[in-house]
CSV table of C-alpha atoms in Angstrom, one decimal:
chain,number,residue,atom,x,y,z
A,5,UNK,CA,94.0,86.2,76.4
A,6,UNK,CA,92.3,85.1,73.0
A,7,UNK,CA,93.6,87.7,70.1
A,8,UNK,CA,93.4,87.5,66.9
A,9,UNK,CA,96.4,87.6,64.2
A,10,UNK,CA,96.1,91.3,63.7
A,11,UNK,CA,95.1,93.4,66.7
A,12,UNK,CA,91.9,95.1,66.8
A,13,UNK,CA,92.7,98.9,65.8
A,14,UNK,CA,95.9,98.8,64.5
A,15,UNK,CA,97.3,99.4,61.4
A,16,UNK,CA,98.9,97.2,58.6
A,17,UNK,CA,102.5,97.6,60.1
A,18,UNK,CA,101.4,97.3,63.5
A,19,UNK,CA,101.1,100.6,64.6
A,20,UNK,CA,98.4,101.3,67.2
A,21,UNK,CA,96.2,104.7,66.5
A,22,UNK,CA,97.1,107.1,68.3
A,23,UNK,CA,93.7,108.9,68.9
A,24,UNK,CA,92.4,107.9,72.6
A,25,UNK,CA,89.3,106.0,73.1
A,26,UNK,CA,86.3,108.4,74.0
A,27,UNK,CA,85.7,108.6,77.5
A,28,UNK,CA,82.3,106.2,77.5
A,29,UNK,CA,81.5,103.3,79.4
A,30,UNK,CA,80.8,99.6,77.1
A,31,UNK,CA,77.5,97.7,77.1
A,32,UNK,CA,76.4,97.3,81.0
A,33,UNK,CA,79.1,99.3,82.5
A,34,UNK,CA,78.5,101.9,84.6
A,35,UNK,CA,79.9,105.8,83.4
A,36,UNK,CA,80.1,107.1,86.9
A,37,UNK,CA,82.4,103.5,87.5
A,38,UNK,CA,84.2,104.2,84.0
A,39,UNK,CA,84.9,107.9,85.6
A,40,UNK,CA,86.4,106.5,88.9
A,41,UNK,CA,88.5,103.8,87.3
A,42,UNK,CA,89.8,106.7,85.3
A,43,UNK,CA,90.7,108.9,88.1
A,44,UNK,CA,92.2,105.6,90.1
A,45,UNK,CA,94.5,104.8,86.7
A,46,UNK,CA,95.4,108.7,85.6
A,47,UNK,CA,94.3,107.4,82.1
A,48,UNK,CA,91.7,106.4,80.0
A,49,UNK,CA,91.1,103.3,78.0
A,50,UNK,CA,93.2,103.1,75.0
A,51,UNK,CA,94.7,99.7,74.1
A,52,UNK,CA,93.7,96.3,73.3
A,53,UNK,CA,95.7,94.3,74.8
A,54,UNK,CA,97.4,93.1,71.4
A,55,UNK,CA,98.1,97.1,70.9
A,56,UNK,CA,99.3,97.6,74.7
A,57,UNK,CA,102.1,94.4,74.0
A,58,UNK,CA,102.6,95.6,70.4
A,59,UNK,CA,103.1,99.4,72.0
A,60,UNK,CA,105.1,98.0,74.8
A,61,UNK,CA,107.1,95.9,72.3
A,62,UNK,CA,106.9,92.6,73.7
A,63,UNK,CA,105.2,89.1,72.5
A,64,UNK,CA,101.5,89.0,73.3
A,65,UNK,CA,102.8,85.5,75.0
A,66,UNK,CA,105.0,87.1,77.5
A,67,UNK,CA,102.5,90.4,77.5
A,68,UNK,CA,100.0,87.5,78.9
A,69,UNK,CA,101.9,85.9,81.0
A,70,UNK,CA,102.9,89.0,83.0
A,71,UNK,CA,99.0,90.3,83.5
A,72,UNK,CA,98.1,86.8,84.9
A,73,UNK,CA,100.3,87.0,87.0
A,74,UNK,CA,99.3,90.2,88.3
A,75,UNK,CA,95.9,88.6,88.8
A,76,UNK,CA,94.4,90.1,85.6
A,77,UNK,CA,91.9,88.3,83.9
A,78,UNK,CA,91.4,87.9,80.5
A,79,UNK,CA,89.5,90.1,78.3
A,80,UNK,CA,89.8,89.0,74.9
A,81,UNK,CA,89.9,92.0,72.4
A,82,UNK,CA,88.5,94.7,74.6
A,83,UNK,CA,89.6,98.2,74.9
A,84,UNK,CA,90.5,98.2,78.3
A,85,UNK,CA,94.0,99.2,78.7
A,86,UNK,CA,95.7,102.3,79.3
A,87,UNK,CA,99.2,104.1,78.7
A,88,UNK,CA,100.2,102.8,82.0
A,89,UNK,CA,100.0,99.3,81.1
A,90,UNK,CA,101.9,99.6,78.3
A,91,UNK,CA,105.0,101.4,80.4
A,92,UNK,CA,104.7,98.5,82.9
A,93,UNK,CA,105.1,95.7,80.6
A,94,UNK,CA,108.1,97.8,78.6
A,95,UNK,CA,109.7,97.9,82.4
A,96,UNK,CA,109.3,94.2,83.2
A,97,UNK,CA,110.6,93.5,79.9
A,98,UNK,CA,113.8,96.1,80.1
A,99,UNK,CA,114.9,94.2,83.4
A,100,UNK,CA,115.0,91.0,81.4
A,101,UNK,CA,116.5,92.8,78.2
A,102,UNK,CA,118.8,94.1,80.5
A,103,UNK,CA,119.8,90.8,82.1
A,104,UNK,CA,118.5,92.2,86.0
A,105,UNK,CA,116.2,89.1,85.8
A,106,UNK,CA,115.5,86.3,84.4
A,107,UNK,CA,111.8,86.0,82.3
A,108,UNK,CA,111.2,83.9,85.0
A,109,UNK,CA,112.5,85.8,88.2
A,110,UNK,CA,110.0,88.9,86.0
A,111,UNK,CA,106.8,87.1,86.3
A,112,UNK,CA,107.7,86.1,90.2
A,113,UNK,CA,107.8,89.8,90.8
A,114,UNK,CA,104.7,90.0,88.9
A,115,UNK,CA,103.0,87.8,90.7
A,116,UNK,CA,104.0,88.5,94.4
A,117,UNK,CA,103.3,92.2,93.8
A,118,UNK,CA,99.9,91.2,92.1
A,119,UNK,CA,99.3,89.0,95.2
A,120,UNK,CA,99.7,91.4,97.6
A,121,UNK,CA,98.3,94.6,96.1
A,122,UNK,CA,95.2,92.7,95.5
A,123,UNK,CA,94.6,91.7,99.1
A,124,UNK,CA,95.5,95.4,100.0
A,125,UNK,CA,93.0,96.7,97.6
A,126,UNK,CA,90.5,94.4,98.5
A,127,UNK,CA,90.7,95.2,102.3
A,128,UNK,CA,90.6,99.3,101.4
A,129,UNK,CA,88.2,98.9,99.7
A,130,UNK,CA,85.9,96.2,102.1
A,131,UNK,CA,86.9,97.9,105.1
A,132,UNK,CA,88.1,101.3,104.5
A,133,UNK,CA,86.2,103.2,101.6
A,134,UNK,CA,82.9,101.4,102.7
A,135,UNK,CA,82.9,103.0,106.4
A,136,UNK,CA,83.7,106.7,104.2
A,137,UNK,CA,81.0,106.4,101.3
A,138,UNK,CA,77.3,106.4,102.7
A,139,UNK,CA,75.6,108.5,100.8
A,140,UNK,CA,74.7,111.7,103.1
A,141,UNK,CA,71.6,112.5,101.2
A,142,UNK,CA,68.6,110.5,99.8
A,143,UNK,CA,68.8,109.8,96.0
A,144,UNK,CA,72.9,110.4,95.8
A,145,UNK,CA,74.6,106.7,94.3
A,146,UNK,CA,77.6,105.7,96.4
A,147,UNK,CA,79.6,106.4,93.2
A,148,UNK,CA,78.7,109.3,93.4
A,149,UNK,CA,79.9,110.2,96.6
A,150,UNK,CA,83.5,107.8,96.2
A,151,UNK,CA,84.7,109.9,93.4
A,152,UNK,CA,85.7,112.7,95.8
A,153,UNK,CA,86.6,111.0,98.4
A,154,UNK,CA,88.9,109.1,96.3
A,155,UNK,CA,90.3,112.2,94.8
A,156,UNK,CA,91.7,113.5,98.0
A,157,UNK,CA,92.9,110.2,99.3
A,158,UNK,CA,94.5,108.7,96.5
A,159,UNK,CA,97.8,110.6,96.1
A,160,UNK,CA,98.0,110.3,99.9
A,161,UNK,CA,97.6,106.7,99.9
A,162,UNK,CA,100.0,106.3,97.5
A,163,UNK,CA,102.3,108.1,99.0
A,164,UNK,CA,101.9,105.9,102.1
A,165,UNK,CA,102.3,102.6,100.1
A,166,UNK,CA,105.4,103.6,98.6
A,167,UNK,CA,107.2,104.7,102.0
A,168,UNK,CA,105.6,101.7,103.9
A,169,UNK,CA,107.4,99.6,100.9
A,170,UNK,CA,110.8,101.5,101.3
A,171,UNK,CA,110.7,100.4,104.7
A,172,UNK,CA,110.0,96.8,104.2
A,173,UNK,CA,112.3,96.2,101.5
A,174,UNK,CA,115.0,98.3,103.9
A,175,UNK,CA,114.4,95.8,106.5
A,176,UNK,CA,114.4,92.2,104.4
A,177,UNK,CA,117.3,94.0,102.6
A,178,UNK,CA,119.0,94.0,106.1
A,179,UNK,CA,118.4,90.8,106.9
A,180,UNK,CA,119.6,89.4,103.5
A,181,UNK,CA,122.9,91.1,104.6
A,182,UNK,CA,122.9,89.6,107.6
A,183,UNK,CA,122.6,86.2,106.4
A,184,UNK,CA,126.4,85.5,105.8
A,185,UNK,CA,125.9,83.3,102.5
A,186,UNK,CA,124.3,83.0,99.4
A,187,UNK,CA,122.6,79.5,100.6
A,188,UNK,CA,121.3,81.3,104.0
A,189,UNK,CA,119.4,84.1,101.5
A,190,UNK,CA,117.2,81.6,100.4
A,191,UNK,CA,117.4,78.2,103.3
A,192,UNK,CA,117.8,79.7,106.4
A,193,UNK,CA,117.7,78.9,110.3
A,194,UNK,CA,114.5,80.4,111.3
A,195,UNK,CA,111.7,80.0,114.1
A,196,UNK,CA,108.7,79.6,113.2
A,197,UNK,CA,105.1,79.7,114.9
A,198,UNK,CA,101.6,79.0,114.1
A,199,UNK,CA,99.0,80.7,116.2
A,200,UNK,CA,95.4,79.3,115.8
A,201,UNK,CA,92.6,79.9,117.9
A,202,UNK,CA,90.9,77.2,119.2
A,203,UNK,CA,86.7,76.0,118.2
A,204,UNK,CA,87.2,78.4,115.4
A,205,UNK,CA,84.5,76.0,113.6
A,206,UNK,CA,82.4,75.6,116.2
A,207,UNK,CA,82.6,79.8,116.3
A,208,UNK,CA,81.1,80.1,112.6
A,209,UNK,CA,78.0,78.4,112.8
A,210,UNK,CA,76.9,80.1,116.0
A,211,UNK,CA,78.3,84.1,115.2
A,212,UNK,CA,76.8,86.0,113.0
A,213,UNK,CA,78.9,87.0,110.0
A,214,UNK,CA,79.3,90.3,110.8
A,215,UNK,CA,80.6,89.6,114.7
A,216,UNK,CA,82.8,86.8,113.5
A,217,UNK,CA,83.6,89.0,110.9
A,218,UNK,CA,85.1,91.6,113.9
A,219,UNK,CA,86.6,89.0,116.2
A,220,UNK,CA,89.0,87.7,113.1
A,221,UNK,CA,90.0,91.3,112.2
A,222,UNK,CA,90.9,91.4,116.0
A,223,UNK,CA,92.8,88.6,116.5
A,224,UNK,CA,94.5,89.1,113.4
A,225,UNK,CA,95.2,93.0,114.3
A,226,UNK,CA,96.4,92.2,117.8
A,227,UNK,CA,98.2,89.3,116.8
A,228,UNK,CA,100.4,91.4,113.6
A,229,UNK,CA,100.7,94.2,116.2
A,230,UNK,CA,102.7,92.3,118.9
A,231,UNK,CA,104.6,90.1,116.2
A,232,UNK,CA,105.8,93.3,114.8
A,233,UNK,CA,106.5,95.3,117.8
A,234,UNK,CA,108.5,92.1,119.0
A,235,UNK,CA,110.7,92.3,115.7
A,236,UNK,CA,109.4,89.2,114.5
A,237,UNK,CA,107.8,88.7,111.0
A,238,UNK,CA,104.0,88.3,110.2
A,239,UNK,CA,104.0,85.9,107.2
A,240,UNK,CA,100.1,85.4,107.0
A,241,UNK,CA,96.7,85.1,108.2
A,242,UNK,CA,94.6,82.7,107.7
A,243,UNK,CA,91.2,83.4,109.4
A,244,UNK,CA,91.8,81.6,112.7
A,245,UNK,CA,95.2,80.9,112.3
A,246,UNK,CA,98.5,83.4,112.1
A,247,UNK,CA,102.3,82.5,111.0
A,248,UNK,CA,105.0,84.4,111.9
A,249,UNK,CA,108.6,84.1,111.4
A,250,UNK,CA,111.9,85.2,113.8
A,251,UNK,CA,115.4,85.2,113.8
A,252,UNK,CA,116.0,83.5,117.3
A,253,UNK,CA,114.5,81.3,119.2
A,254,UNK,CA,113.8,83.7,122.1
A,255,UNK,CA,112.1,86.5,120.1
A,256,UNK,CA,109.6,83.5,118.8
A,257,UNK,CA,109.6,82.6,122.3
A,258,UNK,CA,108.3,86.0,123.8
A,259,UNK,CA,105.9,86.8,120.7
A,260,UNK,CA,104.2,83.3,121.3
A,261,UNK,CA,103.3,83.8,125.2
A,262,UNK,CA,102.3,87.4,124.7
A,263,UNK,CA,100.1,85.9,122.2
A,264,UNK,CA,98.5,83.7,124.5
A,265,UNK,CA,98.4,85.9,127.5
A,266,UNK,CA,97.1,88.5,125.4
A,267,UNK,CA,94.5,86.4,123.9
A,268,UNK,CA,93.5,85.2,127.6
A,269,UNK,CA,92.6,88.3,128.7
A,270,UNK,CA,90.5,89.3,126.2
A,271,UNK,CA,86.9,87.7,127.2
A,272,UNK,CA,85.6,88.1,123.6
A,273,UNK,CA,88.8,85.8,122.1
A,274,UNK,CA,88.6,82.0,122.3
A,275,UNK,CA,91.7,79.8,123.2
A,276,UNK,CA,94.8,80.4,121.8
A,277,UNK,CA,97.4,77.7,121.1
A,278,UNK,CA,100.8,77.8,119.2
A,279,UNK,CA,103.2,75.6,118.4
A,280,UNK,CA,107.1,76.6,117.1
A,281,UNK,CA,109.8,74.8,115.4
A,282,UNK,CA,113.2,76.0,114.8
A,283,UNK,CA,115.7,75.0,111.7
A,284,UNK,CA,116.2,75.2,107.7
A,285,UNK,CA,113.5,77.1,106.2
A,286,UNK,CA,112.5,78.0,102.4
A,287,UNK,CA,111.5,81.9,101.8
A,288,UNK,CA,110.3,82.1,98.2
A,289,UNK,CA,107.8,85.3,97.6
A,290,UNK,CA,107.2,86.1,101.2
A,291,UNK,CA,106.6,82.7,102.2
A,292,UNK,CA,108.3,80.1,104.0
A,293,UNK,CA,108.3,76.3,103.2
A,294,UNK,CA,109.8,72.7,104.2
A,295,UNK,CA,109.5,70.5,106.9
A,296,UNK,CA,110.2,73.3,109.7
A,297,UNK,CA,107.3,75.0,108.7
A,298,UNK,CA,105.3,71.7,108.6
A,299,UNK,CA,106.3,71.0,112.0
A,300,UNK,CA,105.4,73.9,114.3
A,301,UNK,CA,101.8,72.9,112.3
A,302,UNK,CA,101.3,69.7,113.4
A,303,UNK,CA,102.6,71.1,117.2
A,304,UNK,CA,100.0,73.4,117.1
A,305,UNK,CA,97.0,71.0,116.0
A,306,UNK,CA,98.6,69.5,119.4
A,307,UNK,CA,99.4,72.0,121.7
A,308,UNK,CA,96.7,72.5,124.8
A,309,UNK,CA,94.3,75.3,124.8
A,310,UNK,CA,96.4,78.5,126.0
A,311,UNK,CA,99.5,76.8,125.8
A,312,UNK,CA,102.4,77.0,123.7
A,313,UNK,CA,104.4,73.4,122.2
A,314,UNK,CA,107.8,73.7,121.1
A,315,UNK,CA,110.1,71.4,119.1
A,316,UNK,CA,113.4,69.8,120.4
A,317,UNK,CA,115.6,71.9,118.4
A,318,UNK,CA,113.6,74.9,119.3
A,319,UNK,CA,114.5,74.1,122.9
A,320,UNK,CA,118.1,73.0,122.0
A,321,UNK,CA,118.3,77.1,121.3
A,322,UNK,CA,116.9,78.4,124.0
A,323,UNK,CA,119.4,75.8,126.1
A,324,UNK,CA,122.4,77.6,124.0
A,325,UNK,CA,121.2,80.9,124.1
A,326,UNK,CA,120.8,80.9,127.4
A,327,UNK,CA,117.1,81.8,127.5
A,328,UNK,CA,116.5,78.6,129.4
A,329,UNK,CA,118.1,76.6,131.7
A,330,UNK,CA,118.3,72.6,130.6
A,331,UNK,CA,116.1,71.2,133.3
A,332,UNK,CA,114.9,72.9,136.9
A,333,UNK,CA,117.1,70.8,138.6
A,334,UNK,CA,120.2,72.2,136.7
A,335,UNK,CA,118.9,76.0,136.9
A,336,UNK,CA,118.7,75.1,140.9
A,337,UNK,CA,122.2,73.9,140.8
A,338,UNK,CA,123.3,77.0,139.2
A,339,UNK,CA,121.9,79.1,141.8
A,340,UNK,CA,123.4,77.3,144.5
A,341,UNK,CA,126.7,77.7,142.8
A,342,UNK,CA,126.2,81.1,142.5
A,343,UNK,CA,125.3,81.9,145.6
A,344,UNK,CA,127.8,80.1,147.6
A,345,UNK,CA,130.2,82.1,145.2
A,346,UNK,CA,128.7,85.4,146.4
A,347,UNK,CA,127.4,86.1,143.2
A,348,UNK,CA,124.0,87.1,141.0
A,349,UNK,CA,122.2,83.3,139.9
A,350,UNK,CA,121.6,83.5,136.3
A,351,UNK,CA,118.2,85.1,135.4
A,352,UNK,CA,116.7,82.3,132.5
A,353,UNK,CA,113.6,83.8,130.5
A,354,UNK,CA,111.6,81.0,129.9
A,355,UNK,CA,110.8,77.2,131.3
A,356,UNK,CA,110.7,73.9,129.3
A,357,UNK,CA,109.0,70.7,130.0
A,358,UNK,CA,109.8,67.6,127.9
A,359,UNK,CA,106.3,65.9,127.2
A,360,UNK,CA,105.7,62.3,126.1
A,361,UNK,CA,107.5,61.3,122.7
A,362,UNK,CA,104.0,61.2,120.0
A,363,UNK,CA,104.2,60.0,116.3
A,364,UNK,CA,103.4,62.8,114.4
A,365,UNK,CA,102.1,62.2,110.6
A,366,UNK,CA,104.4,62.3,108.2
A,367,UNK,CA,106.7,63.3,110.4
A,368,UNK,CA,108.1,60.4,112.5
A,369,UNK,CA,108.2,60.4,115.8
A,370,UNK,CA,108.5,63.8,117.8
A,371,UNK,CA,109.2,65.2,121.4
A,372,UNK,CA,107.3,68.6,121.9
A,373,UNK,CA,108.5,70.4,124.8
A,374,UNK,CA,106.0,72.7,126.9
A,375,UNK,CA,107.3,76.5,127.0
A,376,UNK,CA,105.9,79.0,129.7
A,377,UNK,CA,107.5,81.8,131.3
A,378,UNK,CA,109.8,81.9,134.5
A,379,UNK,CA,108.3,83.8,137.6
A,380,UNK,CA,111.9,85.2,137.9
A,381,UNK,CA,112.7,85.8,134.6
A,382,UNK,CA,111.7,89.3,133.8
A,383,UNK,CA,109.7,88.9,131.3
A,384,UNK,CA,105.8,90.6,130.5
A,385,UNK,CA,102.6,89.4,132.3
């Protein structure tokens, strides 16, 4: 943000005046807009932003570098801001006063916050208050008719956002825990799978916007549903393609087969491949990185249509975990044994099939194994 030396509005010493703007809109906005993004904020416009980081009593600098990273643009000298942008930058900058984070670890939390709030508001907005705001009668604006609506739903929804939060942080909280060390928190032994539906291109140019616009939301609902009812982890979407993260090999296993089993008995979906690796993994701001991540990729760009590729160390942990047996010929010896012992044959999961060693780029060379399910294993259809 450009300011000048002073601050637009405030006083020799720096004081801001403490009178609040009038409620009007500036040159080309909307009042009936100015009047909803009041009622969304629970303030008016009162600050420029040198007055709001002067208020807040932090360096315009660092007041900058916090609202960019909240995905705020710039806007210069305006008087746009209100009381409670001056509280948030005095709480960022109390946790790093206080040493609870770093000025650095402050704008991460800025920015992954930003990031995600933004897609959330985009899609409520898109998807949700669209489908609620025709006007009923000729001549209303659909400002008109949002304001209400947006009245009653507002405290609700935020009441939602904040227990849906609770919830998450509980659960990543409890898996921090769970990681045993401070260098598992951050590079941890995880399975991860991409999910991408196949001719996704191909789709675009002959669907209209609208119908591809459906299919995507589908696949992507269908897709978060079973990774989360499965206890794995949906990362992101990306159009055609989902990522999801899991603890063990076998819950990555299940999710990935549902996905394609599900997918194939839904006429209206294309082909669904996925491809899974298993090993060290990078989480930073809901993320995951490195080479682990970069492998279940390039299986995937691989993998048949409706069929799922795995990596070697991804079968190496089914092997151990007992979720599959090492070869059909040693899951056949096992049931002979069994049998001749008078006792129950071990019950595996999931089948592998080595497939032909492949150079994959930048990668070396790599030996995907094929993953379906065992008639006798139990498992869903």
């Amino acid at each position: 943000m450009s300011v000048d030396d002073t601050g637009s509005g405030a006083d020799g010493d720096g004081r801001v005046d403490p009178e609040p703007a009038p409620d009007s809109a500036g040159p080309g906005e909307d009042p009936l807009a100015l009047r909803l993004e009041g009622l969304i904020l629970g303030a008016e416009r009162r600050y420029t932003p040198f007055q709001a980081a002067r208020s807040a009593g932090v360096s315009m600098e660092l007041a900058s570098r916090f609202w960019r990273a909240m995905g705020f643009a710039d806007i210069g000298q305006a008087k746009a801001l209100t009381e409670a942008d001056v509280l948030a930058l005095r709480r960022l900058a109390g946790l790093v006063e206080a040493g609870l984070l770093s000025e650095a670890m402050a704008v991460q939390v800025a920015r992954s916050t930003g990031q995600t709030t933004a897609r959330l508001a985009e899609w409520q907005i898109d998807s949700f208050l669209e489908g609620l705001t025709e006007p009923p009668e000729p001549g209303m604006t659909r400002t008109e008719v949002t304001y209400p609506i947006v009245e009653l739903l507002l405290p609700e929804l935020q009441e939602f956002l904040v227990y849906v939060w609770r919830r998450q942080l509980a659960a990543s909280a409890g898996r921090v825990i769970q990681a045993g060390d401070d260098e598992e928190m951050v590079d941890r032994r995880l399975a991860v799978g991409f999910a991408d539906l196949v001719g996704f291109t191909r789709l675009t140019r002959r669907m209209e916007e609208e119908e591809l616009g459906e299919l995507v939301e589908a696949f992507e609902t269908t897709s978060a549903d079973l990774v989360a009812a499965r206890g794995g982890r949906l990362v992101k979407t990306l159009g055609d393609e989902v990522l999801y993260a899991a603890d063990d090999a076998g819950t990555a296993a299940e999710i990935a087969l549902l996905l394609v089993e599900t997918m194939a008995h839904d006429e209206t979906m294309p082909e669904l491949r996925v491809g899974i690796a298993f090993g060290t993994v990078t989480t930073r701001m809901g993320d995951v990185f490195g080479t682990t991540v970069n492998l279940a990729s390039r299986l995937t760009s691989i993998a048949p249509k409706d069929a799922v590729l795995v990596d070697s160390a991804f079968a190496e942990e089914l092997i151990r975990t007992r979720d599959a047996p090492a070869s059909e010929s040693a899951a056949a010896e096992e049931a002979a044994a069994a049998e001749k012992e008078g006792e129950e044959p071990p019950v595996y999961r999931f089948a592998l099939q080595p497939m032909w060693q492949r150079p994959v780029r930048g990668l070396g060379v790599v030996e995907p194994w094929l993953l379906t399910r065992r008639a006798d294993g139990g498992g869903e259809a």
